[in-house]
């Protein structure tokens, strides 16, 4: 695709964004400078009826869904940045659905034969219709020659070319935004675009997903909280992934929670423990644990599918998490601050004392609180918000952990509305902290009293104690949103100017 064609498609994307009023959304008018306000009103002349439906995050999700696989990946990545855009926007964006019309089964059969290099019936006794279709691939129901029921994921024909074209458009857009808007630079548009493109490209090789499923299956088997269907390596190639059919009912189906003999409490516990054990004990976790990828069976079996996104926490990151949690429990903010500096997360140009003071603002209000339910993921968000003030480079894997935690907590609450995340997490978190903490910290007997404090600590964010914490948080995400909006506005105007000129 020539540069001109890419430019043309970029204008198309800008137009779609303007139609949905997501470039300078009206909801944020109170934050705009006079120039941005005028631009926002001008852009709204192009807005369609769809611009009146839903919050900005929902409208952006809807727009990106229609722009193809790379835009969808961009949306998924932005949805992990609740620290920048605020929790509501991130959650709306996280609901982005990736469902398309399937391509014909005949084409899928051909793709399988070409990829595996042998006749279809040498592997499959039956090869059925698609059960789900997304922008990159679709899944079919099939039976192996030995009679086992399997799912076969097949890439869309020609998807590589489509992704390459979209990648060019996104890279161009990022370059323009970065050139024109200094305010957008904190988001590092070009680096973000490169990450999005890379993540999409990796999903174009299903052998990698097969390997991810295989590795996670092994890790899950060690703890027994969750399973993964077995990978059928005879049916795996770059464009094809074959795995055993998942046991049970998809959790996304309304019937799933009414299965006879289902123990909802145990099921929610299994889900939380499975995720935490993967991340904290083994350092590798399924990072896409939404209802559509989970199957349940009585009494409390959970099976996960879809291994496109695998999160990894290094030993250093796991230790860091343990140390900061322990520091908060001890209310030793100086120690927590030093841990951040030593890990190289906060630039040395900042003052340890000022950082410790900011951490105190997160930690102190949490103590002595008694609130029924607790959100672990929000503890992390709160921390990210503070660290952003100190130019802490967010570790992508920690962000992925936080996002997955948010998803898993939501699913656990829907399974069991009275679910106590901290009671579920207790055995896993206890073992992990004992293992990871330095001997000095360990020496200060922490087990019961420490975990009780940890629980109180976590109660912090779900029900923030006073107006101060909330105010800081909202102001922070508002101001973040403002420079995002300014960046978006400049790019939007560029698209429009270009559209008029060409
Ligand atoms: N092993 C399996 N057993 C049963 N159904 C499956 C299996 N793998 C995938 N599916 C079905 O196909 C859908 C899409 O597969 P998935 O791997 O989640 O792809 P995508 O990346 O498009 O979400 C799943 O949501 C599920 O309904
Ligand atoms: Mg899926």
XYZ file of C-alpha atoms and ligand atoms in Angstrom:
530
model
C 0.000 0.000 0.000
C 1.374 3.397 -0.952
C 1.772 6.186 1.541
C -1.119 7.997 -0.094
C -3.431 5.022 0.338
C -2.444 4.770 3.997
C -3.173 8.458 4.369
C -6.553 7.973 2.763
C -7.443 5.207 5.180
C -6.216 7.284 8.088
C -8.634 9.996 7.071
C -11.348 7.359 6.934
C -10.536 6.347 10.494
C -10.505 9.985 11.650
C -13.881 10.455 9.999
C -15.336 7.428 11.808
C -14.020 8.777 15.113
C -15.556 12.206 14.437
C -18.910 10.641 13.453
C -19.018 9.004 16.885
C -17.836 12.144 18.689
C -14.877 10.470 20.329
C -12.096 12.830 19.203
C -13.123 15.680 21.505
C -16.154 14.219 23.246
C -18.801 16.669 24.413
C -18.783 15.052 27.861
C -15.390 16.629 28.575
C -16.236 20.151 27.439
C -15.571 21.609 30.860
C -11.918 20.583 30.543
C -11.177 22.159 27.173
C -9.233 25.298 26.460
C -11.143 27.858 24.338
C -9.415 26.555 21.185
C -10.218 22.943 21.962
C -13.769 23.884 22.795
C -14.213 25.548 19.408
C -12.648 22.530 17.705
C -14.877 20.189 19.657
C -17.981 22.111 18.565
C -16.760 22.207 14.962
C -16.075 18.474 14.956
C -19.518 17.823 16.339
C -21.015 19.186 13.098
C -19.848 15.912 11.560
C -21.216 13.715 14.320
C -23.938 11.241 13.411
C -26.871 9.940 15.463
C -24.616 7.217 16.856
C -22.652 9.948 18.657
C -25.585 10.409 21.011
C -25.602 6.811 22.219
C -23.416 5.800 25.135
C -20.448 7.105 27.085
C -17.211 8.102 25.314
C -15.558 4.741 26.127
C -18.510 2.833 24.683
C -18.517 4.963 21.533
C -14.778 4.484 21.066
C -15.147 0.710 21.535
C -17.926 0.657 18.914
C -15.865 2.657 16.449
C -12.723 0.564 16.876
C -14.672 -2.698 16.521
C -15.515 -1.695 12.950
C -11.974 -0.653 12.012
C -10.455 -4.126 11.932
C -8.033 -6.254 13.929
C -5.281 -3.720 14.604
C -7.745 -1.095 15.850
C -9.337 -3.745 18.051
C -5.954 -4.568 19.537
C -5.366 -0.847 20.101
C -8.648 -0.662 22.010
C -7.678 -3.663 24.125
C -4.359 -2.063 24.989
C -5.887 1.326 25.828
C -8.397 -0.447 28.057
C -5.515 -1.484 30.312
C -4.657 2.142 31.037
C -7.196 2.992 33.705
C -4.363 4.959 35.303
C -4.524 7.456 32.441
C -8.133 7.474 31.296
C -9.945 6.637 34.502
C -11.655 3.422 35.509
C -15.006 3.968 33.783
C -13.491 4.724 30.399
C -11.157 1.733 30.651
C -13.994 -0.585 31.648
C -16.213 0.619 28.795
C -13.385 0.067 26.368
C -12.639 -3.372 27.810
C -16.106 -4.495 26.731
C -15.084 -4.121 23.122
C -16.510 -7.130 21.280
C -14.724 -8.754 18.452
C -17.413 -10.739 16.603
C -17.767 -10.957 12.840
C -19.607 -13.029 10.248
C -17.800 -16.353 9.753
C -16.066 -17.295 6.506
C -17.253 -20.481 4.753
C -16.377 -23.865 6.267
C -15.092 -25.034 2.873
C -12.379 -22.339 2.977
C -11.498 -23.325 6.537
C -11.072 -26.961 5.444
C -8.744 -25.881 2.628
C -6.696 -23.728 5.029
C -6.329 -26.674 7.397
C -5.141 -29.011 4.634
C -2.644 -26.498 3.255
C -1.272 -25.641 6.705
C -0.981 -29.208 7.953
C 0.192 -30.468 4.558
C -2.050 -33.530 4.608
C -5.627 -34.487 3.813
C -8.197 -33.313 6.321
C -9.517 -36.811 6.941
C -6.113 -38.059 8.040
C -6.579 -35.968 11.201
C -10.315 -35.328 11.517
C -13.202 -37.773 11.239
C -15.609 -34.838 11.181
C -15.018 -31.148 10.545
C -18.079 -29.077 11.417
C -19.442 -25.561 11.228
C -17.927 -22.484 12.899
C -18.981 -21.893 16.523
C -17.471 -18.415 16.827
C -15.854 -15.905 14.453
C -13.598 -12.989 15.342
C -11.495 -10.587 13.293
C -8.364 -12.750 13.160
C -9.696 -16.303 13.358
C -12.739 -18.504 13.800
C -13.337 -21.702 15.766
C -14.906 -24.901 14.400
C -16.310 -27.947 16.069
C -14.607 -31.173 14.936
C -13.853 -34.789 15.848
C -10.447 -36.470 15.626
C -10.007 -39.817 13.901
C -9.681 -41.378 17.385
C -13.137 -40.013 18.282
C -12.134 -37.165 20.616
C -14.164 -33.978 20.232
C -11.985 -30.945 19.496
C -12.120 -27.242 18.661
C -10.176 -26.055 15.610
C -9.172 -22.415 15.347
C -8.402 -21.254 11.792
C -6.966 -17.874 10.750
C -8.995 -15.768 8.326
C -7.717 -16.024 4.753
C -5.689 -12.983 3.733
C -5.574 -11.662 7.284
C -1.818 -11.010 7.138
C -2.244 -8.478 4.335
C -5.084 -6.768 6.168
C -3.006 -6.489 9.336
C -0.017 -5.142 7.397
C -2.209 -2.421 5.850
C -3.775 -1.469 9.166
C -0.360 -1.421 10.783
C 0.840 1.105 8.216
C -2.160 3.326 8.887
C -1.719 3.168 12.658
C 2.005 3.895 12.444
C 1.305 6.928 10.241
C -1.405 8.190 12.585
C 0.884 7.814 15.593
C 3.651 9.707 13.829
C 1.348 12.601 12.984
C -0.079 12.796 16.490
C 3.371 12.715 18.051
C 4.660 15.454 15.690
C 1.728 17.766 16.170
C 0.808 17.381 19.783
C 3.418 17.644 22.462
C 0.650 17.015 24.987
C 0.136 13.518 23.625
C 3.749 12.532 24.164
C 3.308 11.059 27.585
C 1.313 8.280 25.929
C 4.269 7.735 23.573
C 2.036 7.266 20.504
C 4.710 5.753 18.260
C 5.857 3.280 20.895
C 2.230 2.427 21.650
C 1.546 1.842 17.944
C 4.600 -0.410 17.702
C 3.381 -2.445 20.696
C -0.098 -2.796 19.206
C 1.290 -3.900 15.855
C 3.685 -6.376 17.427
C 0.956 -7.880 19.641
C -1.338 -8.328 16.630
C 1.410 -9.893 14.530
C 2.207 -12.411 17.261
C -1.429 -13.520 17.236
C -1.052 -14.337 13.538
C 0.965 -17.433 14.370
C -1.246 -19.970 16.087
C 1.762 -22.152 16.958
C 2.605 -19.532 19.591
C -0.903 -19.709 21.017
C -0.634 -23.512 21.057
C 2.607 -23.226 23.020
C 0.982 -20.749 25.432
C -1.930 -23.150 25.981
C 0.441 -26.045 26.510
C 2.550 -24.159 29.068
C -0.479 -22.800 30.942
C -2.068 -26.253 30.947
C 1.032 -27.624 32.672
C 1.069 -24.832 35.237
C -2.673 -25.201 35.944
C -2.327 -28.951 36.441
C 0.145 -28.330 39.277
C -2.425 -26.400 41.355
C -5.636 -28.062 40.236
C -7.783 -24.919 40.435
C -8.367 -24.638 36.693
C -7.690 -26.647 33.552
C -6.867 -26.026 29.940
C -7.911 -28.361 27.115
C -5.048 -30.444 25.789
C -3.319 -29.161 22.663
C -3.408 -31.649 19.779
C -0.003 -30.985 18.240
C -0.817 -33.076 15.151
C -3.411 -30.458 14.334
C -1.283 -27.355 14.937
C 0.316 -25.152 12.293
C 0.880 -21.459 11.698
C -2.747 -20.951 10.649
C -4.437 -23.778 12.572
C -4.805 -24.659 16.247
C -6.513 -27.863 17.415
C -7.327 -28.497 21.066
C -9.677 -30.766 22.999
C -13.245 -29.562 23.397
C -13.652 -27.745 26.717
C -15.666 -29.569 29.330
C -18.896 -27.997 30.555
C -21.004 -24.969 29.764
C -19.579 -21.634 28.530
C -19.763 -19.167 31.415
C -21.088 -16.584 28.963
C -24.279 -18.633 28.547
C -27.078 -17.731 30.959
C -27.654 -21.426 31.771
C -24.114 -21.908 33.123
C -24.778 -20.735 36.671
C -27.931 -22.856 37.005
C -26.178 -26.144 36.273
C -27.388 -28.791 38.731
C -24.897 -29.453 41.524
C -22.854 -26.327 40.842
C -21.120 -24.927 43.939
C -20.861 -21.243 43.145
C -18.706 -20.364 46.127
C -16.143 -23.035 45.368
C -16.215 -22.078 41.700
C -15.448 -18.418 42.413
C -12.680 -19.474 44.823
C -11.149 -21.737 42.194
C -11.128 -18.941 39.652
C -9.405 -16.441 41.958
C -6.907 -18.979 43.258
C -6.112 -20.265 39.798
C -5.268 -16.788 38.567
C -3.212 -15.772 41.606
C -1.318 -19.055 41.734
C -0.429 -18.720 38.062
C 0.806 -15.156 38.421
C 2.417 -15.190 41.858
C 3.668 -18.767 42.157
C 4.544 -19.606 38.580
C 5.033 -16.168 37.009
C 2.921 -16.994 33.951
C -0.799 -16.297 33.667
C -3.744 -16.488 31.302
C -4.327 -12.782 30.680
C -7.743 -12.944 28.983
C -10.000 -14.582 31.580
C -13.378 -13.143 30.608
C -16.615 -15.179 30.612
C -16.388 -15.949 26.885
C -13.166 -17.864 27.452
C -14.301 -19.832 30.524
C -16.277 -23.084 30.760
C -17.756 -24.456 33.968
C -18.961 -27.876 35.133
C -20.404 -29.143 38.425
C -19.385 -29.073 41.167
C -16.674 -26.426 40.669
C -14.603 -27.168 37.558
C -13.261 -24.255 35.512
C -11.696 -24.692 32.086
C -10.075 -21.812 30.229
C -9.569 -21.502 26.466
C -7.996 -18.821 24.220
C -4.294 -18.481 24.975
C -3.574 -15.504 22.710
C -2.430 -13.325 25.601
C -0.048 -14.821 28.141
C 1.182 -12.566 30.953
C 4.559 -13.050 32.567
C 5.921 -11.724 35.844
C 9.648 -11.987 36.378
C 11.025 -13.072 39.732
C 11.954 -9.423 40.334
C 8.402 -8.230 39.620
C 6.880 -10.834 41.922
C 9.260 -9.835 44.678
C 8.514 -6.162 44.089
C 4.791 -6.774 44.481
C 5.351 -8.690 47.717
C 7.672 -6.044 49.110
C 5.333 -3.144 48.446
C 2.325 -4.958 49.865
C 4.344 -5.795 52.946
C 5.544 -2.205 53.207
C 1.952 -0.978 53.118
C 0.950 -3.497 55.769
C 3.755 -2.210 57.983
C 2.894 1.370 57.060
C 6.562 1.770 56.253
C 6.210 4.159 53.316
C 9.882 5.008 53.256
C 10.630 1.344 52.652
C 8.010 1.104 49.908
C 9.509 4.194 48.282
C 13.019 2.766 48.413
C 11.778 -0.472 46.862
C 10.484 1.538 43.900
C 13.745 3.431 43.503
C 15.881 0.324 43.842
C 13.854 -1.501 41.240
C 14.564 1.437 38.910
C 10.837 2.096 38.514
C 11.047 5.718 39.650
C 13.761 7.954 38.153
C 16.481 8.920 40.631
C 15.812 12.578 39.954
C 12.812 12.377 42.265
C 13.030 12.611 46.008
C 12.507 9.443 48.013
C 10.880 11.441 50.801
C 8.361 13.140 48.513
C 7.492 9.785 46.986
C 7.080 8.231 50.447
C 4.731 11.094 51.305
C 2.587 10.357 48.254
C 2.467 6.680 49.181
C 1.336 7.628 52.657
C -1.629 9.376 51.040
C -2.632 6.030 49.530
C -1.894 3.882 52.540
C -2.998 5.786 55.625
C -6.690 6.221 54.822
C -6.970 2.446 54.441
C -6.311 1.513 57.986
C -9.022 0.915 60.482
C -11.606 0.634 57.746
C -14.190 -2.089 57.826
C -16.019 -2.552 54.579
C -17.548 -5.788 53.361
C -16.104 -6.104 49.901
C -12.717 -5.387 48.620
C -11.079 -4.931 45.265
C -7.528 -6.088 44.848
C -7.219 -4.651 41.374
C -8.228 -1.226 42.636
C -5.447 -1.283 45.200
C -3.050 -1.582 42.300
C -4.763 1.159 40.287
C -4.510 3.499 43.235
C -0.822 2.776 43.434
C -0.372 3.316 39.691
C -2.089 6.676 39.967
C 0.338 7.845 42.615
C 3.363 6.476 40.830
C 2.337 8.237 37.612
C 2.924 11.528 39.421
C 6.519 10.447 39.856
C 7.166 9.490 36.243
C 7.181 5.856 37.153
C 7.472 3.900 33.951
C 4.573 1.532 34.126
C 5.721 -2.020 33.738
C 3.485 -3.443 30.976
C 3.320 -6.838 32.699
C 2.111 -5.274 35.946
C -0.528 -3.361 34.008
C -1.616 -6.606 32.363
C -1.766 -8.248 35.793
C -3.921 -5.443 37.162
C -6.259 -5.576 34.181
C -6.666 -9.343 34.379
C -7.258 -9.064 38.112
C -10.037 -6.568 37.421
C -11.648 -8.984 34.933
C -11.289 -12.002 37.218
C -12.711 -10.144 40.224
C -15.704 -9.100 38.139
C -16.335 -12.658 36.948
C -15.973 -14.053 40.503
C -18.530 -11.532 41.802
C -20.981 -12.447 39.092
C -20.582 -16.144 39.932
C -20.991 -15.518 43.673
C -22.338 -12.083 44.628
C -21.102 -12.505 48.242
C -17.648 -13.506 47.152
C -14.861 -12.426 49.529
C -11.835 -12.005 47.289
C -9.423 -11.787 50.200
C -10.635 -14.979 51.835
C -10.289 -16.729 48.492
C -6.833 -15.290 47.931
C -5.593 -15.940 51.452
C -3.827 -19.300 50.987
C -2.090 -18.266 47.771
C -1.086 -14.782 48.950
C 0.154 -16.115 52.284
C 2.461 -18.660 50.657
C 3.744 -16.168 48.129
C 4.617 -13.494 50.702
C 6.375 -15.984 52.945
C 8.472 -17.067 50.010
C 9.235 -13.682 48.483
C 9.862 -11.423 51.416
C 13.384 -10.755 52.524
C 14.406 -12.663 55.660
C 14.398 -9.435 57.652
C 10.784 -8.755 56.827
C 9.907 -12.371 57.326
C 11.444 -12.336 60.755
C 8.792 -9.882 61.868
C 6.151 -12.529 62.316
C 3.433 -11.390 59.992
C 1.221 -14.307 59.157
C -2.140 -13.616 60.753
C -1.800 -10.053 61.843
C -0.183 -9.157 58.526
C -2.919 -10.684 56.437
C -5.593 -9.025 58.514
C -3.905 -5.704 57.879
C -3.596 -6.554 54.205
C -7.295 -7.113 54.060
C -7.991 -3.749 55.633
C -5.549 -2.180 53.284
C -7.435 -3.575 50.360
C -10.730 -2.248 51.606
C -9.351 1.101 50.793
C -10.326 1.793 47.315
C -13.602 0.017 46.927
C -15.073 2.452 49.438
C -12.673 5.323 49.567
C -12.571 6.702 53.073
C -13.027 10.373 52.488
C -13.438 12.964 49.778
C -9.690 13.635 49.567
C -8.653 10.396 47.942
C -11.483 10.511 45.456
C -10.792 14.102 44.559
C -7.133 13.454 43.882
C -7.972 10.457 41.763
C -10.570 12.168 39.636
C -8.585 15.315 39.155
C -5.645 13.213 38.098
C -7.543 11.207 35.528
C -9.350 14.336 34.316
C -6.127 16.138 33.647
C -4.768 13.057 31.955
C -7.845 12.913 29.833
C -7.417 16.552 28.918
C -4.048 16.143 27.248
C -5.259 12.977 25.591
C -8.213 14.917 24.231
C -6.001 17.753 23.051
C -3.806 15.282 21.189
C -6.842 13.636 19.682
C -8.277 16.994 18.672
C -5.167 18.096 16.857
C -5.058 14.839 14.959
C -8.764 15.033 14.197
C -8.412 18.497 12.752
C -5.474 17.321 10.682
C -7.574 14.516 9.218
C -10.316 16.948 8.356
C -7.973 19.513 6.855
C -6.398 16.758 4.809
C -9.794 15.490 3.749
C -10.732 18.922 2.468
C -7.417 19.420 0.663
C -7.336 16.037 -1.091
N -11.478 -25.941 23.304
C -12.679 -25.384 23.101
N -13.801 -26.012 23.449
C -15.026 -25.496 23.224
N -15.219 -24.290 22.666
C -14.134 -23.600 22.294
C -12.817 -24.079 22.502
N -11.943 -23.175 22.035
C -12.684 -22.146 21.584
N -14.001 -22.384 21.738
C -15.124 -21.506 21.390
O -14.734 -20.620 20.357
C -14.740 -19.266 20.835
C -13.596 -18.477 20.215
O -12.358 -19.089 20.539
P -11.202 -18.240 21.213
O -10.023 -19.142 21.357
O -11.734 -17.598 22.444
O -10.900 -17.192 20.076
P -10.889 -15.590 20.072
O -9.450 -15.239 20.191
O -11.462 -15.259 18.762
O -11.709 -15.103 21.235
C -14.677 -19.396 22.341
O -15.237 -18.281 22.975
C -15.467 -20.664 22.584
O -16.844 -20.406 22.583
Mg -11.899 -15.653 23.220
